[in-house]
Amino acid sequence: MVEVVELLQNAGLGLVLLAVLVFGVVPGLVLRMLVLIYPKDDPRRRDLLADLYDAPFLERPLFVGAQFETVLFEGVPHRLRTLKRRGARPPAEPETIRPVPEPLPALPTRQPVPPRECALPGCTNIVTEPRRLYCSPAHRTAARKMRHAARMDLL
Amino acid sequence: MRRTARLAEVAAALLEEPYGRHWGYKLMRSSGVRAGVLYPMLTRMLEEGWVTDGWEDRAQIAEKRPPRRYYELTDLGRRELAAAVRTAQIAETARPAIPRPEWA
């Protein structure tokens, strides 16, 4: 404690603070920023920081200065390689030969509608058209009139 | 990997303890090779299978610092690095001496 007080008296507070910054805080801070150039999963990030604290206190600023070269020659190429890999398109899937689909089952053929008689009571004409109930438009009109008359009777 | 003078220096430092653990900073000091050369060289050695790496056990660290990464030589690495050192020594001895000028 006495030594610290003496140091403060002799060197001045500003100089001591500067020494603390240069040898204590700045090396770690600068190196932490430098190693960010390495890709996230690169073990060199942790490695360099651990080696910083292995170096003697007074050598740390020089150690950090030397790491500029390491980062330039190792970190930057690693980062560029990672970026290139990320930017590259995924490899194209090999062209597969689609299997020929099996032929669909044949649609059931329309069964021919059997010929039937005209729906007008009393008419025995055969209706040839499959979707018609009456043999002629006159019989259709006649059947409609009969239905109408029947409804009127009910009322 | 290119057999350079720097590689021979790092190899000599590694072969001082061929079966021990080597740390980045200590290796830098013992070999005298700059960090910018040493660390990329260690990465290449890892890729070639000359060294293996690992991390210090956090429980075994007495000081207040993060665990360091260590490097250990493999059999292949010991052979290759010994060859690199030998090549450098041969090149050193084979270098012709510069003749001293008469006036010196």
Short mmCIF file of C-alpha atoms in Angstrom, two decimals:
data_model
loop_
_atom_site.label_atom_id
_atom_site.label_comp_id
_atom_site.label_asym_id
_atom_site.label_seq_id
_atom_site.Cartn_x
_atom_site.Cartn_y
_atom_site.Cartn_z
CA MET A 1 0.00 0.00 0.00
CA VAL A 2 2.85 2.32 0.88
CA GLU A 3 4.45 1.55 -2.47
CA VAL A 4 1.28 2.54 -4.28
CA VAL A 5 1.10 5.82 -2.39
CA GLU A 6 4.77 6.51 -3.14
CA LEU A 7 4.19 5.70 -6.79
CA LEU A 8 1.26 8.06 -6.91
CA GLN A 9 3.32 10.82 -5.30
CA ASN A 10 6.31 10.33 -7.60
CA ALA A 11 4.71 9.56 -10.94
CA GLY A 12 1.41 11.32 -10.61
CA LEU A 13 -2.07 9.91 -10.85
CA GLY A 14 -2.37 10.45 -14.60
CA LEU A 15 0.73 8.39 -15.38
CA VAL A 16 -0.37 5.55 -13.12
CA LEU A 17 -3.81 5.50 -14.72
CA LEU A 18 -2.19 5.49 -18.15
CA ALA A 19 0.01 2.54 -17.15
CA VAL A 20 -3.02 0.65 -15.83
CA LEU A 21 -4.83 1.29 -19.09
CA VAL A 22 -1.94 0.39 -21.39
CA PHE A 23 -0.79 -2.71 -19.55
CA GLY A 24 -4.00 -3.84 -17.89
CA VAL A 25 -7.21 -3.01 -19.73
CA VAL A 26 -6.28 -2.16 -23.29
CA PRO A 27 -4.43 -5.37 -24.31
CA GLY A 28 -7.35 -7.59 -23.36
CA LEU A 29 -9.87 -5.24 -24.92
CA VAL A 30 -7.99 -4.85 -28.19
CA LEU A 31 -7.27 -8.57 -28.48
CA ARG A 32 -10.93 -9.40 -27.81
CA MET A 33 -11.87 -7.16 -30.71
CA LEU A 34 -9.13 -8.55 -32.93
CA VAL A 35 -10.13 -12.18 -32.47
CA LEU A 36 -13.65 -11.34 -33.65
CA ILE A 37 -12.19 -11.48 -37.15
CA TYR A 38 -11.89 -15.25 -36.73
CA PRO A 39 -15.08 -17.22 -37.43
CA LYS A 40 -17.25 -17.83 -34.39
CA ASP A 41 -16.35 -21.50 -33.92
CA ASP A 42 -12.62 -21.04 -34.49
CA PRO A 43 -10.66 -22.21 -31.43
CA ARG A 44 -8.03 -19.54 -32.11
CA ARG A 45 -10.35 -16.98 -30.53
CA ARG A 46 -10.03 -18.57 -27.11
CA ASP A 47 -6.47 -19.65 -27.75
CA LEU A 48 -5.05 -16.15 -28.30
CA LEU A 49 -6.90 -14.71 -25.33
CA ALA A 50 -5.62 -17.48 -23.08
CA ASP A 51 -2.07 -16.96 -24.34
CA LEU A 52 -2.36 -13.25 -23.58
CA TYR A 53 -2.82 -14.01 -19.90
CA ASP A 54 0.09 -16.46 -20.09
CA ALA A 55 2.37 -13.59 -21.12
CA PRO A 56 4.01 -11.45 -18.42
CA PHE A 57 2.12 -8.30 -17.53
CA LEU A 58 4.60 -5.91 -19.15
CA GLU A 59 4.82 -7.88 -22.39
CA ARG A 60 1.09 -7.95 -23.04
CA PRO A 61 0.88 -4.80 -25.19
CA LEU A 62 3.65 -6.20 -27.41
CA PHE A 63 1.91 -9.58 -27.54
CA VAL A 64 -1.29 -7.91 -28.71
CA GLY A 65 0.64 -5.92 -31.29
CA ALA A 66 2.09 -9.15 -32.64
CA GLN A 67 -1.37 -10.63 -32.97
CA PHE A 68 -2.28 -8.10 -35.65
CA GLU A 69 -0.08 -10.14 -37.96
CA THR A 70 -1.64 -13.43 -36.83
CA VAL A 71 -5.12 -12.12 -37.43
CA LEU A 72 -4.14 -10.68 -40.79
CA PHE A 73 -2.53 -13.85 -42.11
CA GLU A 74 -4.74 -16.45 -40.44
CA GLY A 75 -7.96 -14.86 -39.24
CA VAL A 76 -8.84 -12.94 -42.39
CA PRO A 77 -8.38 -15.96 -44.72
CA HIS A 78 -10.44 -18.11 -42.33
CA ARG A 79 -13.19 -15.52 -42.27
CA LEU A 80 -13.18 -15.15 -46.07
CA ARG A 81 -13.35 -18.93 -46.48
CA THR A 82 -16.32 -19.09 -44.12
CA LEU A 83 -18.09 -16.27 -45.95
CA LYS A 84 -17.46 -17.93 -49.31
CA ARG A 85 -18.81 -21.23 -48.00
CA ARG A 86 -21.90 -19.50 -46.62
CA GLY A 87 -22.49 -17.58 -49.86
CA ALA A 88 -22.10 -20.64 -52.04
CA ARG A 89 -25.27 -22.20 -53.30
CA PRO A 90 -26.11 -25.60 -51.90
CA PRO A 91 -24.99 -28.37 -54.22
CA ALA A 92 -27.58 -29.20 -56.82
CA GLU A 93 -29.44 -32.37 -56.18
CA PRO A 94 -28.61 -35.11 -58.62
CA GLU A 95 -31.15 -35.37 -61.37
CA THR A 96 -33.37 -38.27 -60.64
CA ILE A 97 -35.19 -40.22 -63.26
CA ARG A 98 -38.84 -40.10 -62.45
CA PRO A 99 -40.44 -43.48 -62.51
CA VAL A 100 -43.00 -43.91 -65.19
CA PRO A 101 -46.39 -43.85 -63.47
CA GLU A 102 -48.52 -46.89 -63.80
CA PRO A 103 -51.38 -46.43 -66.23
CA LEU A 104 -54.58 -45.36 -64.57
CA PRO A 105 -57.36 -47.89 -64.44
CA ALA A 106 -59.65 -47.56 -67.42
CA LEU A 107 -62.76 -45.52 -66.82
CA PRO A 108 -65.95 -47.55 -66.84
CA THR A 109 -67.54 -47.25 -70.21
CA ARG A 110 -70.95 -45.69 -70.23
CA GLN A 111 -73.58 -48.33 -70.32
CA PRO A 112 -76.10 -47.79 -73.08
CA VAL A 113 -79.43 -46.67 -71.70
CA PRO A 114 -82.08 -49.17 -72.66
CA PRO A 115 -84.87 -47.68 -74.81
CA ARG A 116 -88.00 -46.79 -72.87
CA GLU A 117 -91.53 -45.58 -73.50
CA CYS A 118 -92.70 -41.93 -73.39
CA ALA A 119 -93.53 -40.74 -69.85
CA LEU A 120 -96.92 -39.29 -70.96
CA PRO A 121 -99.64 -41.64 -69.77
CA GLY A 122 -101.21 -43.48 -72.63
CA CYS A 123 -98.33 -42.92 -75.10
CA THR A 124 -96.38 -46.00 -76.07
CA ASN A 125 -93.82 -44.31 -78.35
CA ILE A 126 -90.18 -45.26 -77.71
CA VAL A 127 -87.89 -42.41 -76.62
CA THR A 128 -84.52 -42.76 -78.40
CA GLU A 129 -82.69 -39.86 -76.72
CA PRO A 130 -81.29 -41.07 -73.37
CA ARG A 131 -81.84 -37.79 -71.45
CA ARG A 132 -85.45 -37.20 -72.57
CA LEU A 133 -88.51 -38.43 -70.86
CA TYR A 134 -91.01 -37.66 -73.60
CA CYS A 135 -91.10 -38.67 -77.18
CA SER A 136 -91.87 -35.15 -78.45
CA PRO A 137 -92.13 -31.50 -77.27
CA ALA A 138 -95.92 -31.70 -77.65
CA HIS A 139 -96.07 -34.61 -75.20
CA ARG A 140 -93.79 -32.76 -72.76
CA THR A 141 -96.17 -29.73 -72.89
CA ALA A 142 -99.18 -32.00 -72.49
CA ALA A 143 -97.61 -33.66 -69.43
CA ARG A 144 -96.86 -30.26 -67.89
CA LYS A 145 -100.47 -29.16 -68.39
CA MET A 146 -101.73 -32.33 -66.77
CA ARG A 147 -99.48 -31.78 -63.71
CA HIS A 148 -100.69 -28.17 -63.47
CA ALA A 149 -104.36 -29.24 -63.69
CA ALA A 150 -103.77 -31.86 -61.00
CA ARG A 151 -102.29 -29.25 -58.64
CA MET A 152 -105.25 -26.93 -59.29
CA ASP A 153 -107.63 -29.76 -58.40
CA LEU A 154 -105.85 -30.29 -55.12
CA LEU A 155 -106.26 -26.63 -54.18
CA MET B 1 4.25 -28.26 -45.72
CA ARG B 2 7.19 -26.18 -46.86
CA ARG B 3 10.48 -26.84 -45.06
CA THR B 4 11.47 -23.32 -44.13
CA ALA B 5 13.99 -21.99 -41.65
CA ARG B 6 11.09 -20.90 -39.42
CA LEU B 7 9.69 -24.42 -39.44
CA ALA B 8 13.08 -25.77 -38.39
CA GLU B 9 13.18 -23.31 -35.50
CA VAL B 10 9.71 -24.29 -34.33
CA ALA B 11 10.55 -27.96 -34.83
CA ALA B 12 13.67 -27.64 -32.71
CA ALA B 13 11.63 -26.00 -29.94
CA LEU B 14 8.97 -28.70 -30.11
CA LEU B 15 11.55 -31.50 -30.10
CA GLU B 16 13.13 -30.21 -26.92
CA GLU B 17 10.21 -31.97 -25.25
CA PRO B 18 9.00 -34.47 -27.82
CA TYR B 19 6.43 -36.07 -25.51
CA GLY B 20 5.39 -32.99 -23.55
CA ARG B 21 2.69 -30.41 -23.92
CA HIS B 22 3.53 -27.19 -25.71
CA TRP B 23 1.77 -23.86 -25.25
CA GLY B 24 1.48 -21.17 -27.89
CA TYR B 25 3.12 -18.33 -25.99
CA LYS B 26 5.92 -20.49 -24.53
CA LEU B 27 6.60 -21.91 -27.98
CA MET B 28 6.82 -18.40 -29.36
CA ARG B 29 9.44 -17.52 -26.78
CA SER B 30 11.46 -20.72 -27.06
CA SER B 31 11.54 -20.78 -30.85
CA GLY B 32 11.89 -17.04 -31.36
CA VAL B 33 9.36 -17.17 -34.18
CA ARG B 34 6.83 -14.34 -34.51
CA ALA B 35 3.21 -14.98 -33.53
CA GLY B 36 2.05 -14.18 -37.06
CA VAL B 37 4.16 -17.06 -38.36
CA LEU B 38 3.86 -19.49 -35.47
CA TYR B 39 0.09 -19.72 -35.09
CA PRO B 40 -0.69 -20.31 -38.79
CA MET B 41 2.15 -22.88 -38.78
CA LEU B 42 0.56 -24.69 -35.82
CA THR B 43 -2.75 -24.74 -37.68
CA ARG B 44 -1.06 -26.34 -40.70
CA MET B 45 0.66 -28.87 -38.43
CA LEU B 46 -2.73 -29.77 -37.00
CA GLU B 47 -4.13 -30.23 -40.49
CA GLU B 48 -1.17 -32.41 -41.47
CA GLY B 49 -1.61 -34.53 -38.34
CA TRP B 50 1.81 -33.65 -36.94
CA VAL B 51 0.36 -32.33 -33.68
CA THR B 52 -2.82 -32.79 -31.74
CA ASP B 53 -4.36 -30.10 -29.58
CA GLY B 54 -6.38 -29.91 -26.41
CA TRP B 55 -7.41 -27.53 -23.66
CA GLU B 56 -6.10 -27.27 -20.15
CA ASP B 57 -8.34 -28.63 -17.44
CA ARG B 58 -9.97 -25.65 -15.77
CA ALA B 59 -9.93 -27.39 -12.39
CA GLN B 60 -6.15 -27.71 -12.49
CA ILE B 61 -5.45 -24.01 -13.05
CA ALA B 62 -4.26 -22.33 -9.87
CA GLU B 63 -3.99 -18.80 -11.28
CA LYS B 64 -6.88 -16.65 -12.38
CA ARG B 65 -6.71 -17.07 -16.15
CA PRO B 66 -8.59 -18.88 -18.90
CA PRO B 67 -7.53 -22.41 -19.90
CA ARG B 68 -4.80 -22.51 -22.52
CA ARG B 69 -4.65 -24.62 -25.64
CA TYR B 70 -1.84 -27.14 -25.76
CA TYR B 71 -0.19 -29.00 -28.61
CA GLU B 72 1.32 -32.49 -28.45
CA LEU B 73 3.47 -34.08 -31.11
CA THR B 74 2.23 -37.20 -32.83
CA ASP B 75 4.55 -39.99 -34.04
CA LEU B 76 4.26 -38.64 -37.56
CA GLY B 77 5.01 -35.15 -36.29
CA ARG B 78 8.11 -36.28 -34.41
CA ARG B 79 9.42 -37.98 -37.56
CA GLU B 80 8.62 -35.10 -39.90
CA LEU B 81 9.93 -32.38 -37.60
CA ALA B 82 13.12 -34.31 -36.87
CA ALA B 83 13.61 -34.57 -40.62
CA ALA B 84 13.01 -30.83 -40.96
CA VAL B 85 15.63 -30.09 -38.30
CA ARG B 86 18.13 -32.44 -39.94
CA THR B 87 17.55 -30.83 -43.35
CA ALA B 88 18.12 -27.39 -41.85
CA GLN B 89 21.33 -28.55 -40.14
CA ILE B 90 22.66 -30.08 -43.38
CA ALA B 91 21.83 -26.90 -45.27
CA GLU B 92 23.62 -24.86 -42.60
CA THR B 93 26.83 -26.94 -42.73
CA ALA B 94 26.81 -27.17 -46.53
CA ARG B 95 26.65 -23.40 -46.93
CA PRO B 96 30.00 -22.22 -48.30
CA ALA B 97 31.92 -19.87 -46.04
CA ILE B 98 32.29 -16.35 -47.37
CA PRO B 99 35.98 -15.78 -48.11
CA ARG B 100 37.56 -13.11 -46.00
CA PRO B 101 38.87 -10.22 -48.09
CA GLU B 102 42.62 -9.66 -48.09
CA TRP B 103 42.37 -6.21 -46.59
CA ALA B 104 40.44 -7.45 -43.54
#
